[in-house]
mmCIF file of N, CA and C in Angstrom:
data_model
loop_
_atom_site.group_PDB
_atom_site.id
_atom_site.type_symbol
_atom_site.label_atom_id
_atom_site.label_comp_id
_atom_site.label_asym_id
_atom_site.label_seq_id
_atom_site.Cartn_x
_atom_site.Cartn_y
_atom_site.Cartn_z
ATOM 1 N N ARG A 1 -95.870 137.164 167.928
ATOM 2 C CA ARG A 1 -95.739 135.999 168.584
ATOM 3 C C ARG A 1 -96.830 134.998 167.751
ATOM 4 N N LYS A 2 -96.918 135.752 167.497
ATOM 5 C CA LYS A 2 -98.559 134.485 166.433
ATOM 6 C C LYS A 2 -96.751 134.113 165.367
ATOM 7 N N CYS A 3 -96.241 135.231 165.052
ATOM 8 C CA CYS A 3 -95.471 134.045 163.558
ATOM 9 C C CYS A 3 -94.194 133.045 164.412
ATOM 10 N N ILE A 4 -94.592 133.378 166.179
ATOM 11 C CA ILE A 4 -93.309 132.487 166.701
ATOM 12 C C ILE A 4 -94.827 130.878 167.154
ATOM 13 N N PHE A 5 -96.220 131.411 167.818
ATOM 14 C CA PHE A 5 -96.470 129.778 167.425
ATOM 15 C C PHE A 5 -96.344 129.345 166.178
ATOM 16 N N LEU A 6 -96.936 129.805 164.891
ATOM 17 C CA LEU A 6 -97.037 128.867 163.975
ATOM 18 C C LEU A 6 -95.546 128.602 163.767
ATOM 19 N N LEU A 7 -94.544 129.048 163.960
ATOM 20 C CA LEU A 7 -93.121 128.582 163.737
ATOM 21 C C LEU A 7 -92.846 127.101 165.002
ATOM 22 N N PHE A 8 -93.990 126.924 166.127
ATOM 23 C CA PHE A 8 -93.508 126.147 166.567
ATOM 24 C C PHE A 8 -94.614 125.043 166.501
ATOM 25 N N LEU A 9 -95.995 124.949 166.429
ATOM 26 C CA LEU A 9 -96.824 124.388 165.321
ATOM 27 C C LEU A 9 -95.920 123.571 164.002
ATOM 28 N N LEU A 10 -95.279 124.175 163.420
ATOM 29 C CA LEU A 10 -94.852 124.190 161.865
ATOM 30 C C LEU A 10 -93.475 122.731 163.129
ATOM 31 N N CYS A 11 -92.620 123.262 163.682
ATOM 32 C CA CYS A 11 -91.745 122.225 163.732
ATOM 33 C C CYS A 11 -92.828 121.070 164.639
ATOM 34 N N TYR A 12 -93.447 121.450 165.783
ATOM 35 C CA TYR A 12 -93.933 120.542 167.243
ATOM 36 C C TYR A 12 -94.736 119.103 165.402
ATOM 37 N N ARG A 13 -95.966 120.272 164.842
ATOM 38 C CA ARG A 13 -96.059 118.994 163.375
ATOM 39 C C ARG A 13 -95.016 117.901 162.611
ATOM 40 N N GLN A 14 -94.175 118.974 162.092
ATOM 41 C CA GLN A 14 -93.134 117.983 161.228
ATOM 42 C C GLN A 14 -91.908 116.754 162.547
ATOM 43 N N LEU A 15 -91.565 117.237 163.773
ATOM 44 C CA LEU A 15 -91.187 116.562 164.552
ATOM 45 C C LEU A 15 -91.945 115.544 165.372
ATOM 46 N N GLN A 16 -92.885 115.516 165.850
ATOM 47 C CA GLN A 16 -94.302 115.086 165.845
ATOM 48 C C GLN A 16 -94.119 113.682 164.689
ATOM 49 N N SER A 17 -94.274 113.908 163.105
ATOM 50 C CA SER A 17 -94.534 112.130 162.645
ATOM 51 C C SER A 17 -92.812 111.698 162.584
ATOM 52 N N ALA A 18 -91.489 112.693 162.679
ATOM 53 C CA ALA A 18 -90.378 112.075 163.047
ATOM 54 C C ALA A 18 -89.867 111.478 164.102
ATOM 55 N N TRP A 19 -90.927 111.932 165.168
ATOM 56 C CA TRP A 19 -90.007 111.269 166.425
ATOM 57 C C TRP A 19 -90.878 110.128 167.405
ATOM 58 N N GLY A 20 -92.321 111.255 167.568
ATOM 59 C CA GLY A 20 -93.527 110.579 167.788
ATOM 60 C C GLY A 20 -93.488 110.416 169.489
ATOM 61 N N GLY A 21 -92.803 110.368 170.168
ATOM 62 C CA GLY A 21 -92.676 109.630 171.897
ATOM 63 C C GLY A 21 -92.790 111.229 173.117
ATOM 64 N N SER A 22 -93.474 110.645 173.788
ATOM 65 C CA SER A 22 -93.586 111.723 174.699
ATOM 66 C C SER A 22 -91.892 112.282 175.033
ATOM 67 N N ARG A 23 -91.242 111.985 175.501
ATOM 68 C CA ARG A 23 -89.698 111.782 175.924
ATOM 69 C C ARG A 23 -89.391 113.426 174.558
ATOM 70 N N GLU A 24 -89.850 113.057 173.405
ATOM 71 C CA GLU A 24 -89.174 114.424 172.213
ATOM 72 C C GLU A 24 -90.694 115.011 172.762
ATOM 73 N N MET A 25 -91.393 115.239 173.008
ATOM 74 C CA MET A 25 -92.852 116.100 172.654
ATOM 75 C C MET A 25 -91.939 116.966 173.775
ATOM 76 N N GLU A 26 -91.677 116.009 175.349
ATOM 77 C CA GLU A 26 -91.187 117.019 176.211
ATOM 78 C C GLU A 26 -90.694 118.346 175.252
ATOM 79 N N SER A 27 -88.685 117.384 174.746
ATOM 80 C CA SER A 27 -88.172 117.954 174.575
ATOM 81 C C SER A 27 -88.424 119.672 173.540
ATOM 82 N N LEU A 28 -89.483 119.086 172.650
ATOM 83 C CA LEU A 28 -90.027 120.462 171.954
ATOM 84 C C LEU A 28 -90.234 121.552 172.789
ATOM 85 N N ASP A 29 -91.558 120.974 174.391
ATOM 86 C CA ASP A 29 -91.975 122.083 175.056
ATOM 87 C C ASP A 29 -90.728 122.766 175.836
ATOM 88 N N ARG A 30 -89.421 122.215 176.077
ATOM 89 C CA ARG A 30 -88.902 122.965 176.292
ATOM 90 C C ARG A 30 -87.838 123.565 175.257
ATOM 91 N N MET A 31 -87.687 123.425 174.367
ATOM 92 C CA MET A 31 -87.373 124.806 173.384
ATOM 93 C C MET A 31 -88.443 125.826 173.150
ATOM 94 N N GLN A 32 -89.985 125.702 172.959
ATOM 95 C CA GLN A 32 -90.814 126.003 173.518
ATOM 96 C C GLN A 32 -90.398 127.557 174.562
ATOM 97 N N ARG A 33 -89.650 126.916 175.224
ATOM 98 C CA ARG A 33 -89.639 127.731 176.792
ATOM 99 C C ARG A 33 -88.633 128.118 176.439
ATOM 100 N N SER A 34 -87.714 128.189 175.747
ATOM 101 C CA SER A 34 -86.250 128.392 175.306
ATOM 102 C C SER A 34 -86.461 129.727 174.701
ATOM 103 N N ILE A 35 -88.204 129.526 173.693
ATOM 104 C CA ILE A 35 -87.872 130.660 172.495
ATOM 105 C C ILE A 35 -89.311 131.449 172.745
ATOM 106 N N ASP A 36 -89.738 131.448 174.245
ATOM 107 C CA ASP A 36 -90.245 132.216 174.981
ATOM 108 C C ASP A 36 -89.792 133.418 175.949
ATOM 109 N N TYR A 37 -88.587 132.150 176.902
ATOM 110 C CA TYR A 37 -87.238 133.481 177.479
ATOM 111 C C TYR A 37 -87.049 134.374 176.297
ATOM 112 N N ILE A 38 -86.384 133.411 175.395
ATOM 113 C CA ILE A 38 -85.675 134.476 174.613
ATOM 114 C C ILE A 38 -86.985 135.377 174.091
ATOM 115 N N GLU A 39 -87.834 135.367 173.073
ATOM 116 C CA GLU A 39 -88.434 136.809 173.325
ATOM 117 C C GLU A 39 -89.157 137.904 174.071
ATOM 118 N N GLU A 40 -89.128 137.353 175.661
ATOM 119 C CA GLU A 40 -89.714 138.189 176.888
ATOM 120 C C GLU A 40 -88.196 138.458 176.785
ATOM 121 N N ASN A 41 -86.727 138.225 176.823
ATOM 122 C CA ASN A 41 -85.902 138.959 176.963
ATOM 123 C C ASN A 41 -84.984 139.240 175.862
ATOM 124 N N LEU A 42 -85.366 139.658 175.271
ATOM 125 C CA LEU A 42 -84.657 140.291 173.582
ATOM 126 C C LEU A 42 -83.617 141.270 174.181
ATOM 127 N N LYS A 43 -84.168 142.622 174.673
ATOM 128 C CA LYS A 43 -82.789 143.098 176.042
ATOM 129 C C LYS A 43 -81.931 143.502 176.705
ATOM 130 N N SER A 44 -82.135 141.858 177.223
ATOM 131 C CA SER A 44 -80.575 141.210 178.064
ATOM 132 C C SER A 44 -79.947 140.757 177.663
ATOM 133 N N GLU A 45 -78.684 140.321 177.766
ATOM 134 C CA GLU A 45 -78.101 139.148 177.367
ATOM 135 C C GLU A 45 -78.193 138.133 177.325
ATOM 136 N N ILE A 46 -78.711 137.674 176.507
ATOM 137 C CA ILE A 46 -78.663 135.938 176.123
ATOM 138 C C ILE A 46 -77.432 134.976 176.161
ATOM 139 N N THR A 47 -76.856 133.983 176.798
ATOM 140 C CA THR A 47 -76.058 132.426 176.323
ATOM 141 C C THR A 47 -77.078 131.393 176.033
ATOM 142 N N ALA A 48 -75.923 131.161 174.893
ATOM 143 C CA ALA A 48 -76.904 129.521 174.977
ATOM 144 C C ALA A 48 -76.289 128.896 176.808
ATOM 145 N N GLN A 49 -75.483 128.996 176.676
ATOM 146 C CA GLN A 49 -75.450 128.438 177.776
ATOM 147 C C GLN A 49 -76.771 128.333 179.564
ATOM 148 N N GLU A 50 -77.088 130.012 179.595
ATOM 149 C CA GLU A 50 -77.864 129.679 180.473
ATOM 150 C C GLU A 50 -79.249 128.710 179.841
ATOM 151 N N LEU A 51 -79.644 129.055 178.391
ATOM 152 C CA LEU A 51 -80.662 128.328 178.070
ATOM 153 C C LEU A 51 -80.490 127.208 177.711
ATOM 154 N N ALA A 52 -79.590 126.506 177.489
ATOM 155 C CA ALA A 52 -79.489 125.006 177.974
ATOM 156 C C ALA A 52 -79.342 124.365 179.354
ATOM 157 N N GLU A 53 -78.842 125.226 180.350
ATOM 158 C CA GLU A 53 -79.252 124.328 181.803
ATOM 159 C C GLU A 53 -80.431 125.138 181.942
ATOM 160 N N GLN A 54 -81.053 126.076 182.079
ATOM 161 C CA GLN A 54 -82.778 126.557 182.145
ATOM 162 C C GLN A 54 -83.477 125.183 181.086
ATOM 163 N N ALA A 55 -83.028 124.470 180.116
ATOM 164 C CA ALA A 55 -83.413 123.055 178.973
ATOM 165 C C ALA A 55 -83.434 121.843 179.939
ATOM 166 N N ASN A 56 -82.589 122.387 180.752
ATOM 167 C CA ASN A 56 -81.974 120.630 181.779
ATOM 168 C C ASN A 56 -81.195 120.178 180.153
ATOM 169 N N PHE A 57 -80.277 120.109 179.622
ATOM 170 C CA PHE A 57 -79.420 120.117 178.401
ATOM 171 C C PHE A 57 -78.176 119.816 178.795
ATOM 172 N N SER A 58 -77.410 119.586 177.858
ATOM 173 C CA SER A 58 -76.266 119.718 177.769
ATOM 174 C C SER A 58 -75.962 120.855 176.242
ATOM 175 N N MET A 59 -74.808 121.198 176.381
ATOM 176 C CA MET A 59 -75.243 122.460 175.482
ATOM 177 C C MET A 59 -74.501 121.225 174.266
ATOM 178 N N PHE A 60 -74.181 120.497 174.081
ATOM 179 C CA PHE A 60 -74.564 119.946 172.884
ATOM 180 C C PHE A 60 -75.410 119.484 172.102
ATOM 181 N N HIS A 61 -76.223 119.076 173.292
ATOM 182 C CA HIS A 61 -77.478 118.651 173.111
ATOM 183 C C HIS A 61 -78.595 119.703 172.454
ATOM 184 N N TYR A 62 -78.377 120.354 173.371
ATOM 185 C CA TYR A 62 -79.264 121.350 173.110
ATOM 186 C C TYR A 62 -79.158 122.576 171.648
ATOM 187 N N TYR A 63 -77.533 122.835 171.309
ATOM 188 C CA TYR A 63 -77.406 123.569 170.255
ATOM 189 C C TYR A 63 -78.260 122.450 169.325
ATOM 190 N N ARG A 64 -77.814 121.273 169.077
ATOM 191 C CA ARG A 64 -78.803 120.164 168.296
ATOM 192 C C ARG A 64 -79.898 120.230 167.833
ATOM 193 N N LEU A 65 -80.775 120.341 169.419
ATOM 194 C CA LEU A 65 -81.686 119.905 169.666
ATOM 195 C C LEU A 65 -82.549 121.304 169.081
ATOM 196 N N PHE A 66 -81.730 122.039 169.297
ATOM 197 C CA PHE A 66 -82.389 124.208 169.306
ATOM 198 C C PHE A 66 -82.260 124.138 167.254
ATOM 199 N N GLN A 67 -81.711 123.661 166.936
ATOM 200 C CA GLN A 67 -81.764 124.098 165.515
ATOM 201 C C GLN A 67 -82.386 122.492 164.718
ATOM 202 N N MET A 68 -82.366 121.499 165.328
ATOM 203 C CA MET A 68 -83.340 120.494 164.464
ATOM 204 C C MET A 68 -85.210 121.657 164.752
ATOM 205 N N ALA A 69 -84.835 122.315 165.816
ATOM 206 C CA ALA A 69 -86.534 122.478 166.195
ATOM 207 C C ALA A 69 -86.762 123.959 165.067
ATOM 208 N N VAL A 70 -85.556 124.480 165.367
ATOM 209 C CA VAL A 70 -86.048 126.177 164.538
ATOM 210 C C VAL A 70 -85.814 126.080 163.095
ATOM 211 N N GLY A 71 -84.482 125.969 162.747
ATOM 212 C CA GLY A 71 -83.884 125.742 162.211
ATOM 213 C C GLY A 71 -82.443 126.704 161.334
ATOM 214 N N MET A 72 -82.597 126.811 162.779
ATOM 215 C CA MET A 72 -80.999 127.780 162.363
ATOM 216 C C MET A 72 -80.632 127.637 163.985
ATOM 217 N N PRO A 73 -79.301 128.131 164.419
ATOM 218 C CA PRO A 73 -78.477 127.473 165.433
ATOM 219 C C PRO A 73 -79.743 129.154 166.432
ATOM 220 N N VAL A 74 -79.454 128.659 167.312
ATOM 221 C CA VAL A 74 -79.629 129.417 168.813
ATOM 222 C C VAL A 74 -79.209 130.710 168.884
ATOM 223 N N MET A 75 -77.710 130.553 168.486
ATOM 224 C CA MET A 75 -77.132 132.438 168.374
ATOM 225 C C MET A 75 -77.578 132.743 167.262
ATOM 226 N N GLN A 76 -77.349 132.490 166.601
ATOM 227 C CA GLN A 76 -77.932 132.799 165.130
ATOM 228 C C GLN A 76 -79.649 133.800 165.343
ATOM 229 N N TYR A 77 -80.218 132.795 165.417
ATOM 230 C CA TYR A 77 -81.767 132.492 166.511
ATOM 231 C C TYR A 77 -81.550 134.112 167.127
ATOM 232 N N ILE A 78 -81.321 134.446 168.182
ATOM 233 C CA ILE A 78 -81.202 135.189 169.095
ATOM 234 C C ILE A 78 -81.003 136.535 168.499
ATOM 235 N N THR A 79 -79.811 136.464 167.094
ATOM 236 C CA THR A 79 -78.816 137.369 166.884
ATOM 237 C C THR A 79 -79.917 137.835 166.073
ATOM 238 N N ARG A 80 -81.070 137.516 165.333
ATOM 239 C CA ARG A 80 -81.623 137.585 164.710
ATOM 240 C C ARG A 80 -83.207 138.521 164.859
ATOM 241 N N ARG A 81 -83.473 137.909 166.118
ATOM 242 C CA ARG A 81 -84.838 138.210 166.932
ATOM 243 C C ARG A 81 -84.037 139.290 167.627
ATOM 244 N N LYS A 82 -83.357 139.553 167.665
ATOM 245 C CA LYS A 82 -82.834 140.806 168.530
ATOM 246 C C LYS A 82 -83.444 141.999 167.614
ATOM 247 N N LEU A 83 -82.382 141.813 166.005
ATOM 248 C CA LEU A 83 -82.324 143.053 165.149
ATOM 249 C C LEU A 83 -83.163 143.327 164.374
ATOM 250 N N HIS A 84 -84.491 142.252 164.587
ATOM 251 C CA HIS A 84 -85.860 142.549 164.596
ATOM 252 C C HIS A 84 -86.725 143.504 165.323
ATOM 253 N N HIS A 85 -86.732 142.826 166.764
ATOM 254 C CA HIS A 85 -86.863 143.809 168.042
ATOM 255 C C HIS A 85 -86.405 144.995 167.255
ATOM 256 N N ALA A 86 -85.226 145.924 167.865
ATOM 257 C CA ALA A 86 -84.789 147.015 167.660
ATOM 258 C C ALA A 86 -85.230 147.550 166.167
ATOM 259 N N LEU A 87 -85.384 147.208 164.678
ATOM 260 C CA LEU A 87 -86.200 147.834 164.230
ATOM 261 C C LEU A 87 -87.147 147.462 163.648
ATOM 262 N N TYR A 88 -87.973 147.064 164.790
ATOM 263 C CA TYR A 88 -90.286 147.069 164.552
ATOM 264 C C TYR A 88 -90.624 146.907 166.048
ATOM 265 N N ASP A 89 -89.527 147.575 166.862
ATOM 266 C CA ASP A 89 -90.604 147.603 167.919
ATOM 267 C C ASP A 89 -90.313 149.207 168.358
#
């Protein structure tokens, strides 16, 4: 959890300086909620479509924003988190 928060904080600061607007900060909040959902549901099947719908973005926009915020595509992130969870939890 601490690692995820630090990652979010780093992305938040970088995007805040790049974007600066309140609409963009709302997008970051939606990405954080997506990350929280992924973390809470690692043992379940998670789709990008499901996450995009929950964040109220189109698939294209969601993929783009997630990669910008996290640094990797959403499905790659989910796969890595599931592998890490399987190995260490």
